[in-house]
Amino acid sequence: MALSNSEETNNGVAYTQLPEAETSSDNSPASTYGRSKRVTFMILTMFVVFILFFVAVKYGSYEDIDDVNPGSDSSQDTVCNILGSNLMPLTTMRMVDRGVAEGVSAKSHGHFLGARPFPWTKNMLIWQRTSFHFQPKKNWMNGPLYYKGWYHLFYQYNPEAAVWGNIVWGHAVSRDLIHWQHLPVAMVGDQWYDINGVWTGSATFLPDGSLIMLYTGSTNESVQVQNLAYPADPSDHLLRKWVKYEGNPVLVPPPGIAKKDFRDPTTAWTTPEGKWRITIGSKVNKTGISLVYDTVDFKNFELLEGVLHGVPGTGMWECVDFYPVSKVAENGLDTSENGPAVKHILKSSLDDDRNDYYALGTYDALNGKWVPDNPTIDVGIGLRYDYGNFYASKTFYDQEKKRRVLWAWIKETDSEAADICKGWASLQPIPRTIKFDKKTGSNIITWPVAEVETLRSNRVEFDKVKVNPGSIVPLEVGSAAQLDIMAEFEVDQKVLERIDGSNGTYDCINSGGSAERGAFGPFGLLVLTDNGLSEQTPIYFYIAKDAKGNFNTFFCNDLTRSSEASDVHRLMYGSTVPVLQGEKLTLRTLVDHSIVESFAQGGRTAITSRVYPTKAIYEDAKLYLFNNATDISITATLKIWQMDSANIQST
């Protein structure tokens, strides 16, 4: 396809830093208002204050003042529509602290103390719902498996409200991991050992093909225990009903482990003695640990001496995962695989910072111990699956396609008030395959499952587009709200070698973002950007060169100008990405309304973000190339597809 901003014409406009957002001024009526308007204003103000006071009393008092949070669906009509069916309320209320008291990581969000909530319209909120990512029909969400021809997603779900609480297991099935059918809730907390929540679990297939599930329950006294469940009808390929073992719980916190620090059992794997083995996340003081248990029947367990692994200073380990990857083959491995051509990955979700960390290492099956290859990048202090919004992940082995598939929970980063008004919160990323990076030998590669490519349509190609320093080039693709973008960037190596290095210490998170200019960056894409560039979401590379001539390449995502709304978190994400000699810089980005997933260098580094624009929505969502470097031009080649919507059906 021809491009108006081609290498020859290069009509790109200058990339300039935007002015700071204007702060809200005093909202009191001007002194020129007439007496009747003042009286009307006072009456409306008193009425709003009365309603908000009533809601605050009804839903309790809390220590921290924050954004609007009615606390239940029934109050949605009252609070969301009190100032009119089209607008969010323009005042603040107290916010509930969710999850911590129950013994899990904090699930509330949207801390905007003193901020004036943005007046979201219904059209803005409707646009935020994704089209090809799995999310709940309504309300709040957060172990996947393949069984008799169907992929199953069991997920933590609140059927009553778009906030955390009342956790049960939602259930959906798919033939291809893209198109889904919602099924009735799979499991609820109806016994003393899970009455306060049916939390994370993992499935294990036994040699005869039967299936068992271990899951964490929160008891009537808020003690975290592990429970056993089976399919009520193993012949039912949809696994619609589950039976809980009458002898539950099968595991309780061992001596020295706090009652709220014992959760999230892994899929089991076999030991050299023919037993089954699992690990469970916990902590001792500030040392995150993974406890190890052996069993033969999943009803009686033996706690092994010591731990699988622990890392001081990392705090509580949630959603621990442990699995093998092949150093030589492309396919994934069953969880019980081991041998000289295998590395083992240990992963933990850190309660303290809400990020998912992994490390490569060696597993001693006889003693139940794991040792990292590089202690300086151990679990919790080194590599992450994703350097953006990505937590509570879990993998499973897809025995049908011989691959390991990664899931995660992507939280909202707007206010709870907005979530309650739109009626849903959080979603799943596109499932990703995991492979060992045989080129670097020091990391894994994550990549969207191939099935998502079946949604591609209307491909547009741009060949060798030159973008000069300090400029932007629009890419005419129509609406840019649902895209799959594949891009390659070339930089003149002679220029890189010629210019002296002085900025080898760049940091994606603590830098000035995409507006901070350096000799060799930033450059990349502007997604979900409006025509006036007042809202833009840059995804970019930054090449740093130190005084010794060494290069470091950074992959970043800057959300600081992604939305003009006052009640969203506008963060900066990113990290370094390994780039080997002779490699071009490559980027893949999936844009699906309010979620953006990006992968650099074939998936060595990934960043997921939530974006809540107010202008760059529907047909006004545009796509640009940008180059804010001072000393280099870049040449970009792109393939861009519009993405069809997935078919996600209700029961």
XYZ file of C-alpha atoms in Angstrom, residues 437 443-447 487 539-541 553-556 575-579 583-589 597-607:
37
model
C 15.425 -18.716 24.226
C 15.689 -16.070 29.271
C 12.396 -17.377 27.950
C 10.300 -16.179 25.036
C 6.589 -15.493 25.417
C 4.429 -15.050 22.324
C 7.164 -3.757 12.928
C 5.647 2.041 22.696
C 9.284 2.500 21.951
C 12.929 1.496 21.882
C 18.580 -1.480 24.280
C 15.503 -0.589 26.310
C 11.886 -1.416 25.495
C 9.358 0.920 27.102
C 13.116 -2.885 30.872
C 16.116 -3.864 28.803
C 15.713 -6.306 25.929
C 18.541 -8.541 24.642
C 19.521 -7.660 21.063
C 19.451 -8.463 14.688
C 16.979 -5.792 13.667
C 14.784 -4.292 16.326
C 11.378 -5.970 16.128
C 8.081 -5.173 17.793
C 4.656 -6.769 17.839
C 1.719 -4.964 19.430
C 0.126 -6.033 24.616
C 3.595 -5.510 23.180
C 6.479 -7.917 22.495
C 10.052 -6.966 21.603
C 12.632 -9.130 19.827
C 10.293 -12.035 19.253
C 9.010 -12.025 22.827
C 12.170 -11.687 24.903
C 10.573 -8.734 26.670
C 6.830 -8.070 26.948
C 4.776 -5.154 28.269
